[in-house]
Short mmCIF file of C-alpha atoms and ligand atoms in Angstrom, two decimals:
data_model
loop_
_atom_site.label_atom_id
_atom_site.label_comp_id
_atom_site.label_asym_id
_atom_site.label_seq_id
_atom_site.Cartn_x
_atom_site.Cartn_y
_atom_site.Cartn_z
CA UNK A 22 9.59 1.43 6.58
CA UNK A 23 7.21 4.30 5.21
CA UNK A 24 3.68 4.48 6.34
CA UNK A 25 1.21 2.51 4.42
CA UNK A 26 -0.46 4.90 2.19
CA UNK A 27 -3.80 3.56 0.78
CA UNK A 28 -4.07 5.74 -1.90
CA UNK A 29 -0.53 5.94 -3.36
CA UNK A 30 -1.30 2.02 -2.96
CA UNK A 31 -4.37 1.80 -4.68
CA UNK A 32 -2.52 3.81 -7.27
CA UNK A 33 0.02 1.03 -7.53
CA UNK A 34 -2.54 -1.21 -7.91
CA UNK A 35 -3.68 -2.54 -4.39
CA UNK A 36 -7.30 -2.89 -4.51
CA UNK A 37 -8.48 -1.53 -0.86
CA UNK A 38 -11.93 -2.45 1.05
CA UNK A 39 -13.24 1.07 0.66
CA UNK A 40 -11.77 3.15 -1.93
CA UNK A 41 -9.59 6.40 -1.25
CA UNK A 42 -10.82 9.73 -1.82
CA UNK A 43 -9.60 13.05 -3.12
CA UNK A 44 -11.27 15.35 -4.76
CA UNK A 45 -10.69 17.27 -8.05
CA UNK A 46 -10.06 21.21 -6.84
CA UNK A 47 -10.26 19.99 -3.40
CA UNK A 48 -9.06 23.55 -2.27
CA UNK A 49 -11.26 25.72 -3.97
CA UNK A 50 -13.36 28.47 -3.88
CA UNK A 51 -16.15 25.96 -2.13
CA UNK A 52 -14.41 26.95 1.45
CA UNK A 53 -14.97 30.32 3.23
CA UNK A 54 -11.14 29.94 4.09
CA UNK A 55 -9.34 29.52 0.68
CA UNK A 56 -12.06 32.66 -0.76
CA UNK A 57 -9.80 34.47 2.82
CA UNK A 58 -6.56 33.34 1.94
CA UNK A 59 -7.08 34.70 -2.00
CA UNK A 60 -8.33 37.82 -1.01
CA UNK A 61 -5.27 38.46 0.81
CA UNK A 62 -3.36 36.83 -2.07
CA UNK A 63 -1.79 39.80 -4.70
CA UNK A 64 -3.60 37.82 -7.10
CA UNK A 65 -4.20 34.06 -7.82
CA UNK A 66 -0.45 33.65 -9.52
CA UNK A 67 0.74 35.06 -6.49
CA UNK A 68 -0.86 32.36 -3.88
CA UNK A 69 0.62 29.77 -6.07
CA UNK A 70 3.90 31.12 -5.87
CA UNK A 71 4.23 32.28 -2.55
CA UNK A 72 4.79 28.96 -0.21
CA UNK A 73 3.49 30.40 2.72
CA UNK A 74 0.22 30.63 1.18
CA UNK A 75 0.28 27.67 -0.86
CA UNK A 76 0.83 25.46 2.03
CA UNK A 77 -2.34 27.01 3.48
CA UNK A 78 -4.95 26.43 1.24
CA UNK A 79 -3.65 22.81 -0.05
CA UNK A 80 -4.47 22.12 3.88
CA UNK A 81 -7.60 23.67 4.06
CA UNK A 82 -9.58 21.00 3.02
CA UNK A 83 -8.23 18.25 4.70
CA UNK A 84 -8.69 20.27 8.15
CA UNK A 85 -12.45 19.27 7.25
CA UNK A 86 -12.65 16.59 5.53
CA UNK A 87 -11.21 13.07 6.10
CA UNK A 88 -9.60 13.02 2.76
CA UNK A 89 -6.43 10.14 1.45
CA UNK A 90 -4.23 13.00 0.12
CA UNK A 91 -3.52 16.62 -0.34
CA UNK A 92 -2.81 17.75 -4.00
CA UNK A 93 -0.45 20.73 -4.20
CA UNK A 94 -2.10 23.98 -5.03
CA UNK A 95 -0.90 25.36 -8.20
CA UNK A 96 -2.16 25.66 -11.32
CA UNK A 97 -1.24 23.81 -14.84
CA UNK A 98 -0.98 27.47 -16.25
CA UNK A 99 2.23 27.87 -14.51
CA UNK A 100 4.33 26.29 -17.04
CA UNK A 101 3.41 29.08 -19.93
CA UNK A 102 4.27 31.84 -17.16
CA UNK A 103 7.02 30.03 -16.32
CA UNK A 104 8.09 29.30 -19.82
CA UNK A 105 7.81 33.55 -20.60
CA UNK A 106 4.51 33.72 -21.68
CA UNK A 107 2.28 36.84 -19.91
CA UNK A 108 -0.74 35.05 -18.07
CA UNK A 109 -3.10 36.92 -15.87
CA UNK A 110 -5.89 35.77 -14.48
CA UNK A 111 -8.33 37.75 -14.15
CA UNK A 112 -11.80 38.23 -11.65
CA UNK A 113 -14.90 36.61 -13.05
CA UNK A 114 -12.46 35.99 -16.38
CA UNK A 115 -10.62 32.99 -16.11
CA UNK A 116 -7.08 32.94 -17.32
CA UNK A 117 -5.93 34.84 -20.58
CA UNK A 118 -2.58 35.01 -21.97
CA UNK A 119 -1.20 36.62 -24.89
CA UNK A 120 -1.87 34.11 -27.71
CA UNK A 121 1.28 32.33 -28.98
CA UNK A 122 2.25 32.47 -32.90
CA UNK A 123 4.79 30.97 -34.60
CA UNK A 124 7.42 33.66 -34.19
CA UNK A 125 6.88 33.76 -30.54
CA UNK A 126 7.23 30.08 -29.79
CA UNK A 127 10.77 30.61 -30.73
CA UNK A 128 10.99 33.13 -27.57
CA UNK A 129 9.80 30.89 -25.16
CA UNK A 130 12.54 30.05 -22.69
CA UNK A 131 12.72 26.28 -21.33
CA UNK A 132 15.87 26.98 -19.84
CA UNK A 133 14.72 29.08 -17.29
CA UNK A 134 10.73 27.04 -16.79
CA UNK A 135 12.33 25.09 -13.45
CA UNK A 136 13.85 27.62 -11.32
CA UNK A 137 10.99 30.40 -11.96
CA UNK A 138 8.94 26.87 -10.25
CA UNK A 139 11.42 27.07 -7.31
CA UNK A 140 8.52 27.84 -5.31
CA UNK A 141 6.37 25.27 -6.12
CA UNK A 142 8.96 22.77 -4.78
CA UNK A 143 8.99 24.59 -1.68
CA UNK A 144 5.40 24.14 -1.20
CA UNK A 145 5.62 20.58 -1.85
CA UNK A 146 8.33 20.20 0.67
CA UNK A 147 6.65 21.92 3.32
CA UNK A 148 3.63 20.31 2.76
CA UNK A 149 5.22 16.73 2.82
CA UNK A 150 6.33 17.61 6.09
CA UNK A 151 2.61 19.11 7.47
CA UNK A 152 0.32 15.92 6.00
CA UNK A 153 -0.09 12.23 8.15
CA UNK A 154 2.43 9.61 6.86
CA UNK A 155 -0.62 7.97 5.79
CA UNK A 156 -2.07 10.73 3.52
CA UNK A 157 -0.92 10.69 -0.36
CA UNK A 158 0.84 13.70 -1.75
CA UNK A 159 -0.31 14.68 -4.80
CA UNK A 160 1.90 16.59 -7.53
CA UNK A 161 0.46 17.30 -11.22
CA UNK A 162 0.90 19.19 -14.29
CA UNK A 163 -1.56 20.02 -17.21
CA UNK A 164 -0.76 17.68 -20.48
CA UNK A 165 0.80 19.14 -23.42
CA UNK A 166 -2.15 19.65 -25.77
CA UNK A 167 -4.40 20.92 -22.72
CA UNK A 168 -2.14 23.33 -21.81
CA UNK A 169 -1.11 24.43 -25.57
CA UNK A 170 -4.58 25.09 -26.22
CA UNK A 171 -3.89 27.90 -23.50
CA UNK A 172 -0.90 29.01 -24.91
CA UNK A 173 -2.48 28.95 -28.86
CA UNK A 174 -5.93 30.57 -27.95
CA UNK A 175 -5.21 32.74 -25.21
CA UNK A 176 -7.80 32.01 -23.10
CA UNK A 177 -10.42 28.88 -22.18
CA UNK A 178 -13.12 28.01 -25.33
CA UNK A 179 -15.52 25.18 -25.81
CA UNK A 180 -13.84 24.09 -28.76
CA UNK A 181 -10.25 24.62 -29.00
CA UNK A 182 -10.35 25.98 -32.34
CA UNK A 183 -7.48 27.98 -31.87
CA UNK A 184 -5.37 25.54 -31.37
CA UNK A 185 -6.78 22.58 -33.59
CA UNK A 186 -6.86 25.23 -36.73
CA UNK A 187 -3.26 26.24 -35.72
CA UNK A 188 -2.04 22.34 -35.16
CA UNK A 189 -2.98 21.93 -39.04
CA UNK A 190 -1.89 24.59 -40.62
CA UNK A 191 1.61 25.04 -38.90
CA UNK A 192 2.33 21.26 -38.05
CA UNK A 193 6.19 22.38 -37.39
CA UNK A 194 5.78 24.89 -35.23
CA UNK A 195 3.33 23.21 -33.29
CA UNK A 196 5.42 20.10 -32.37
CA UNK A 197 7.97 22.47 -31.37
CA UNK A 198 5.83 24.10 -28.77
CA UNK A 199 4.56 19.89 -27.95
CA UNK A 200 8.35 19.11 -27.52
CA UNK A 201 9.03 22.02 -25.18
CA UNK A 202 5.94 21.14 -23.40
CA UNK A 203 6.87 17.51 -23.22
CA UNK A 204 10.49 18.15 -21.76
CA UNK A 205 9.55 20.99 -19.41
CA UNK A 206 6.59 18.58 -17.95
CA UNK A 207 9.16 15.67 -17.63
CA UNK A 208 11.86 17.84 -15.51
CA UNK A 209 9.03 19.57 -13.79
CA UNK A 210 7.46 16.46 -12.31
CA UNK A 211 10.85 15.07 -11.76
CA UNK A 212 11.20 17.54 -8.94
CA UNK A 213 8.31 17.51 -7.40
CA UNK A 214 8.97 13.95 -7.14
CA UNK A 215 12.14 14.83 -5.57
CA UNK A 216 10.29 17.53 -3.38
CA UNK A 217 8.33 14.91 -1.35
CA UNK A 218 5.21 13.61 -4.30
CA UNK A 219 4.00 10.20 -4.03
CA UNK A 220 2.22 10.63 -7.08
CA UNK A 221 1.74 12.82 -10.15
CA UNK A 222 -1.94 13.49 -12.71
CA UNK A 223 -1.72 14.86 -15.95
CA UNK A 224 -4.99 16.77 -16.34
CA UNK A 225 -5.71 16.44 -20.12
CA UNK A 226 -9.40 18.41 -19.55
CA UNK A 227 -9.34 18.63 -23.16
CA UNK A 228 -8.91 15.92 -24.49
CA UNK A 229 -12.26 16.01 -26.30
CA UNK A 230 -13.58 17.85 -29.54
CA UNK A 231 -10.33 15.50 -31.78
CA UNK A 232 -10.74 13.32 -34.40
CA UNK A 233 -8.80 9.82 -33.91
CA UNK A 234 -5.50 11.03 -35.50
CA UNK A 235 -5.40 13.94 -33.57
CA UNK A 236 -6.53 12.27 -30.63
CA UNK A 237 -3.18 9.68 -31.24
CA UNK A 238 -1.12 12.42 -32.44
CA UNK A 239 -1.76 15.31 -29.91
CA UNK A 240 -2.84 13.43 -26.50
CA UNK A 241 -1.71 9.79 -26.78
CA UNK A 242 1.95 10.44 -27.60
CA UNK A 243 2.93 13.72 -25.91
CA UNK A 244 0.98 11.58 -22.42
CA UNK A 245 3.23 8.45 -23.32
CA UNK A 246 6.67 10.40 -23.77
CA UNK A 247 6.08 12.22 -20.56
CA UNK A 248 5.35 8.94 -18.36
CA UNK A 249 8.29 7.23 -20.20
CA UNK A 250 11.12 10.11 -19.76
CA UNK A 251 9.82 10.80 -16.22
CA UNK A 252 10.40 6.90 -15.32
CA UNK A 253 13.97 6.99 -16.61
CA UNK A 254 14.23 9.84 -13.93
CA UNK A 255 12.21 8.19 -11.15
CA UNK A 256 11.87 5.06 -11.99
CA UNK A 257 8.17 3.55 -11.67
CA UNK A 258 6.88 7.22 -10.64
CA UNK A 259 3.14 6.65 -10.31
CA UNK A 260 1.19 8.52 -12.66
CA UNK A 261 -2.87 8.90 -12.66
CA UNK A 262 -3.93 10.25 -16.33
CA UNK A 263 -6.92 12.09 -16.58
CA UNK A 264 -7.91 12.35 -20.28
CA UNK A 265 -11.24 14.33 -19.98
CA UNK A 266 -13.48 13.25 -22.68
CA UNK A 267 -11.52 10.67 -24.14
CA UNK A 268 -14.54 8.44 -25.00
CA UNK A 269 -13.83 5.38 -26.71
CA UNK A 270 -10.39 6.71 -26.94
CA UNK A 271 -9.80 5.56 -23.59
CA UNK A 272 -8.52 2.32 -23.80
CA UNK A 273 -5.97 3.22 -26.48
CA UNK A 274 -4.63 6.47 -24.22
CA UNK A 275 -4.48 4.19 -21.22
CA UNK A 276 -2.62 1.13 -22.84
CA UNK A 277 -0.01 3.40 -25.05
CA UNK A 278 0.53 5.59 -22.49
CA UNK A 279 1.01 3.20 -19.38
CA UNK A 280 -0.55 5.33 -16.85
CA UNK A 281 -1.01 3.65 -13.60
CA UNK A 282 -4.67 4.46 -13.35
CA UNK A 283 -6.96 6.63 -15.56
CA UNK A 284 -9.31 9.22 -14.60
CA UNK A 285 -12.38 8.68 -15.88
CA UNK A 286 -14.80 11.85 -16.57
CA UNK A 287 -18.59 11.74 -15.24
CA UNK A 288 -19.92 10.70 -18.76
CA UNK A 289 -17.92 7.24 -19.01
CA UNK A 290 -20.68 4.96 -18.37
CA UNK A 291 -19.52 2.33 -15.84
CA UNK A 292 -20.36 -0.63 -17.44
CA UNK A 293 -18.20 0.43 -20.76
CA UNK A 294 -15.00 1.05 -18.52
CA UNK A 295 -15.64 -2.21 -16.82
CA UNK A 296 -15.63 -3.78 -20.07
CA UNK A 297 -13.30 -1.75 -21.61
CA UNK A 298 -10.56 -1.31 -19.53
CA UNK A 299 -8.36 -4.38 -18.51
CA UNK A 300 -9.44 -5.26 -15.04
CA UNK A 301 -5.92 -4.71 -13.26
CA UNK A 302 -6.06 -1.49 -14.50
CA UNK A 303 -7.21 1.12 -11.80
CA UNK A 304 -9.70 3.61 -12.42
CA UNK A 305 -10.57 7.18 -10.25
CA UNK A 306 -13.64 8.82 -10.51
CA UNK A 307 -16.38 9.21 -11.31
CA UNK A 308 -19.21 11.56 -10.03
CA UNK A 309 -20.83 14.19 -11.86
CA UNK A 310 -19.97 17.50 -9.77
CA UNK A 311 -22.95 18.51 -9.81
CA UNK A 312 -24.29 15.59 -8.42
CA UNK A 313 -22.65 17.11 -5.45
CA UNK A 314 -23.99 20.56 -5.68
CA UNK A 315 -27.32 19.22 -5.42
CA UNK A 316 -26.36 16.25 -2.56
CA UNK A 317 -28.91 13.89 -0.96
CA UNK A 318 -30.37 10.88 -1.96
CA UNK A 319 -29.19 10.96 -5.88
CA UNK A 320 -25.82 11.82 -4.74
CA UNK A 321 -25.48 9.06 -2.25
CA UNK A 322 -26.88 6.23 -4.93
CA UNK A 323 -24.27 7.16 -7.68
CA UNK A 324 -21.71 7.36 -5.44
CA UNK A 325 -22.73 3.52 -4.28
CA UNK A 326 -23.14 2.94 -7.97
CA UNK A 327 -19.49 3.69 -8.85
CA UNK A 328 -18.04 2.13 -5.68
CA UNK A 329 -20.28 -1.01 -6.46
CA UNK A 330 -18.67 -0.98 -10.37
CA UNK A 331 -15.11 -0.86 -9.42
CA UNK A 332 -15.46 -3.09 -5.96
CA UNK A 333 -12.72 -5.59 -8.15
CA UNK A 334 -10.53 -3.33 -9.13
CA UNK A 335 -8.13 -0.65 -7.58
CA UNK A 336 -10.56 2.24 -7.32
CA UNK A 337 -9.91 5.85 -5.88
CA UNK A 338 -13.28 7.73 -5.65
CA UNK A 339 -13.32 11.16 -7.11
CA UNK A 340 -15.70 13.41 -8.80
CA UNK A 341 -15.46 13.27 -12.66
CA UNK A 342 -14.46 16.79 -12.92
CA UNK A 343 -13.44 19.83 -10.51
CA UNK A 344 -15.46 20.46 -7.90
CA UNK A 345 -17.20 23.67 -8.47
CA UNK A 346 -17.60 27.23 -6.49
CA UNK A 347 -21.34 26.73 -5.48
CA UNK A 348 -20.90 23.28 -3.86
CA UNK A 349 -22.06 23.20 -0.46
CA UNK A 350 -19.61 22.13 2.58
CA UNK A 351 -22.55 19.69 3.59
CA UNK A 352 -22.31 17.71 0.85
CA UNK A 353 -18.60 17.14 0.91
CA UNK A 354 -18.71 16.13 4.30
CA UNK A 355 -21.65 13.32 3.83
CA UNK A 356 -19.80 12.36 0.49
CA UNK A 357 -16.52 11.53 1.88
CA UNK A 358 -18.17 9.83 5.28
CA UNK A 359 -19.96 7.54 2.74
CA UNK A 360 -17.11 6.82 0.44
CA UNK A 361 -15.15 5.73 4.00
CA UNK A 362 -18.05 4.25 5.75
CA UNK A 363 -20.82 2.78 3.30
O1 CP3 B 14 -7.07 20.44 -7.22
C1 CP3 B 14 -6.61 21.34 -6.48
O2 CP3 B 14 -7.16 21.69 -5.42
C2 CP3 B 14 -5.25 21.91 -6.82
C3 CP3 B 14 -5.23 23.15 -7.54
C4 CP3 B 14 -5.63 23.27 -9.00
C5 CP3 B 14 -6.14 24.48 -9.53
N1 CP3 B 14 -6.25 24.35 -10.89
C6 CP3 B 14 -6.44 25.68 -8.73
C7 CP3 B 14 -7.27 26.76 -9.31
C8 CP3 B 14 -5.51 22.38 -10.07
C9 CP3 B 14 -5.08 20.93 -10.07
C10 CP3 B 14 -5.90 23.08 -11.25
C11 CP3 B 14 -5.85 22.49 -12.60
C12 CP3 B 14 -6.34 23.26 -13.74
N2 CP3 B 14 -6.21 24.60 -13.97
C13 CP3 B 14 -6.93 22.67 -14.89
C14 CP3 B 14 -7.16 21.21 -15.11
C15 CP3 B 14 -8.31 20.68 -14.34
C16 CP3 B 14 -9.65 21.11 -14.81
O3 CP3 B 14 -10.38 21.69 -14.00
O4 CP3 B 14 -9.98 20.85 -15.98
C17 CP3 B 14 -7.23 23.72 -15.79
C18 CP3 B 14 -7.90 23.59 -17.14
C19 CP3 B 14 -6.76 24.94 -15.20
C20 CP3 B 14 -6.76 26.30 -15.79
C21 CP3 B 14 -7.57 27.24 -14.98
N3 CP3 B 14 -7.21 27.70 -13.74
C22 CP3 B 14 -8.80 27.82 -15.33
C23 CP3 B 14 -9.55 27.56 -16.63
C24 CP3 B 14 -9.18 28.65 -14.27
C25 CP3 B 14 -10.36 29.56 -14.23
C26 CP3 B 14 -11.64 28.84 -14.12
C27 CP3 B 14 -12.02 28.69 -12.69
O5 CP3 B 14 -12.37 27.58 -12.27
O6 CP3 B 14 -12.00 29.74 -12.02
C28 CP3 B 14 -8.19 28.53 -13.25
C29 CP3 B 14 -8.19 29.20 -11.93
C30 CP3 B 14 -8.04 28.34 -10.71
N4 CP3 B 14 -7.16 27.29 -10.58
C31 CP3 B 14 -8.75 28.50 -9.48
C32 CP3 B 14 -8.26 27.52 -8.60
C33 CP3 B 14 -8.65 27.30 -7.17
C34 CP3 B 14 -9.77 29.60 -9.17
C35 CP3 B 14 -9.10 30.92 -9.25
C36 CP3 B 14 -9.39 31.86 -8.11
O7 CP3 B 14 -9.25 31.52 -6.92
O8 CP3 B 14 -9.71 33.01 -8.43
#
């Protein structure tokens, strides 16, 4: 018999008496140690790739912190470098790649996406072997339209105009860079299933900014073909979504897509997800990241505000986005103590 693990549970839909806890970009640039490790990293592609140092920092935080699970440190920008596409990323910058066209999405090279990943599944191994039997191990990818806006605009925007504009006005060529990303994302988490996950997310952080047909066209469907042709792979993987700004769109992504559990961002109001969302359904989230920058009381009542909303239903407590650079260690430590202790 495995070891009971409440948070792949919770994901399978065991309500627990306190909820679980990980948290989004748990090894970040929050801890002293991981800002170490990346400075003697060749550069941030580099300490994803290199097991060694992967392993590392996707430790780091539960050395501190009493956390359910370690997620594997990578990025979901992996799959255009690994697909041929130039990425950098770059200080104070954040990621930019050399925008995609349609020409070049004919160049891109599936083919070779999985073993250019080796490393990634060496880092999963290792780090099934270094984590409790209790503690979850997470594996994840970015979702086809998050990480095509990427690939189409060549670096982050608040919009995704790039991609949106480019979506309409070359429909073809755009669902042939969807289908690569679908396929590549299926074998992808397929093996690090096989490499020791318990679980997989597909971060869909931008999933907002659509109309409804685009919405069904470019997040609900690529999402649903990806759960469904993993599960003929490993059957009944368990899959959190994380749709970030889905809105009232939620419902729809989380019943065509048949996520386990959904992700809900820090501006779902609790009440409409209760109402909303079928109650067997489990939910993670949902605190405002900042909320944790700033810590004491306000932080504590939310937190006992979401736990208190989701008390009937399988629940694992997260923040409702990434936790950011300026977040003090303090904070963390008092969070997860009250998630696990009341
Ligand atoms: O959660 C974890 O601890 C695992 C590691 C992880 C990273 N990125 C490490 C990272 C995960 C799961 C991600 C996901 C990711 N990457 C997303 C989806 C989640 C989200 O936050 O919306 C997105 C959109 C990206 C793309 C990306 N990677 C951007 C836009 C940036 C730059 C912005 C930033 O926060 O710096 C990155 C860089 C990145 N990915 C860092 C880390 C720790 C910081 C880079 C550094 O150390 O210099």
């Amino acid at each position: 018999m495995s070891a009971h693990k409440p948070l792949l549970a919770t994901v399978l839909g065991q309500r627990q008496e306190r909820p679980p806890i990980w948290i989004m970009r748990q090894a970040g640039r929050y801890l002293p140690e991981y800002r170490e490790t990346r400075a003697r990293s060749k550069g941030f592609l580099d300490l994803c790739y290199t097991p060694d140092l992967a392993v590392e920092v996707s430790l780091q935080p539960l050395r501190r912190f009493e956390l359910d699970a370690a997620i594997l440190f990578s990025d979901i920008l992996v799959i255009p470098d690994a697909l041929g596409q130039s990425v950098r990323f770059t200080e104070g910058e954040g990621p930019v790649l050399e925008p995609l066209t349609v020409q070049t999405i004919a160049t891109l090279k599936p083919e070779r996406a999985l073993d250019h990943l080796a490393p990634v599944f060496e880092t999963l191994k290792r780090l099934r072997a270094a984590i409790a039997p209790e503690q979850a191990l997470i594996g994840f990818c970015g979702s086809p339209w998050t990480v095509a806006t990427y690939m189409l605009g060549g670096k982050g925007s608040s919009d995704q105009a790039a991609a949106r504009l480019f979506a309409l006005q070359h429909p073809q060529a755009f669902s042939a860079l969807i289908d690569i990303l679908v396929e590549t994302s299926i074998d992808y988490l397929a093996a690090q299933f096989a490499a020791g996950a318990d679980v997989v997310q597909l971060f869909e952080s931008w999933a907002l900014n659509l109309d409804e047909v685009a919405f069904a066209a470019q997040v609900i469907e690529p999402n649903r073909r990806i759960v469904e042709g993993l599960r003929k792979k490993v059957p009944n993987a368990p899959v959190i979504g994380f749709p970030r700004g889905a809105a009232g769109m939620i419902r729809a992504y989380a019943d065509a897509t048949q996520v386990n559990m959904v992700g809900l961002d820090y501006a779902t109001p609790l009440n409409f997800a209760k109402s909303n969302l079928s109650p067997l359904l489990g939910v993670q989230g949902n605190l405002d990241p900042l909320r944790l920058v700033a810590g004491g009381e306000q932080m504590e009542d939310r937190a006992r505000d979401i736990i208190a909303a989701f008390a009937d239903r399988p629940h694992v407590f997260n923040l409702g986005h990434g936790i950011v650079p300026q977040t003090p260690i303090e904070h963390v430590a008092r969070l997860v103590e009250l998630v696990k202790e009341g």
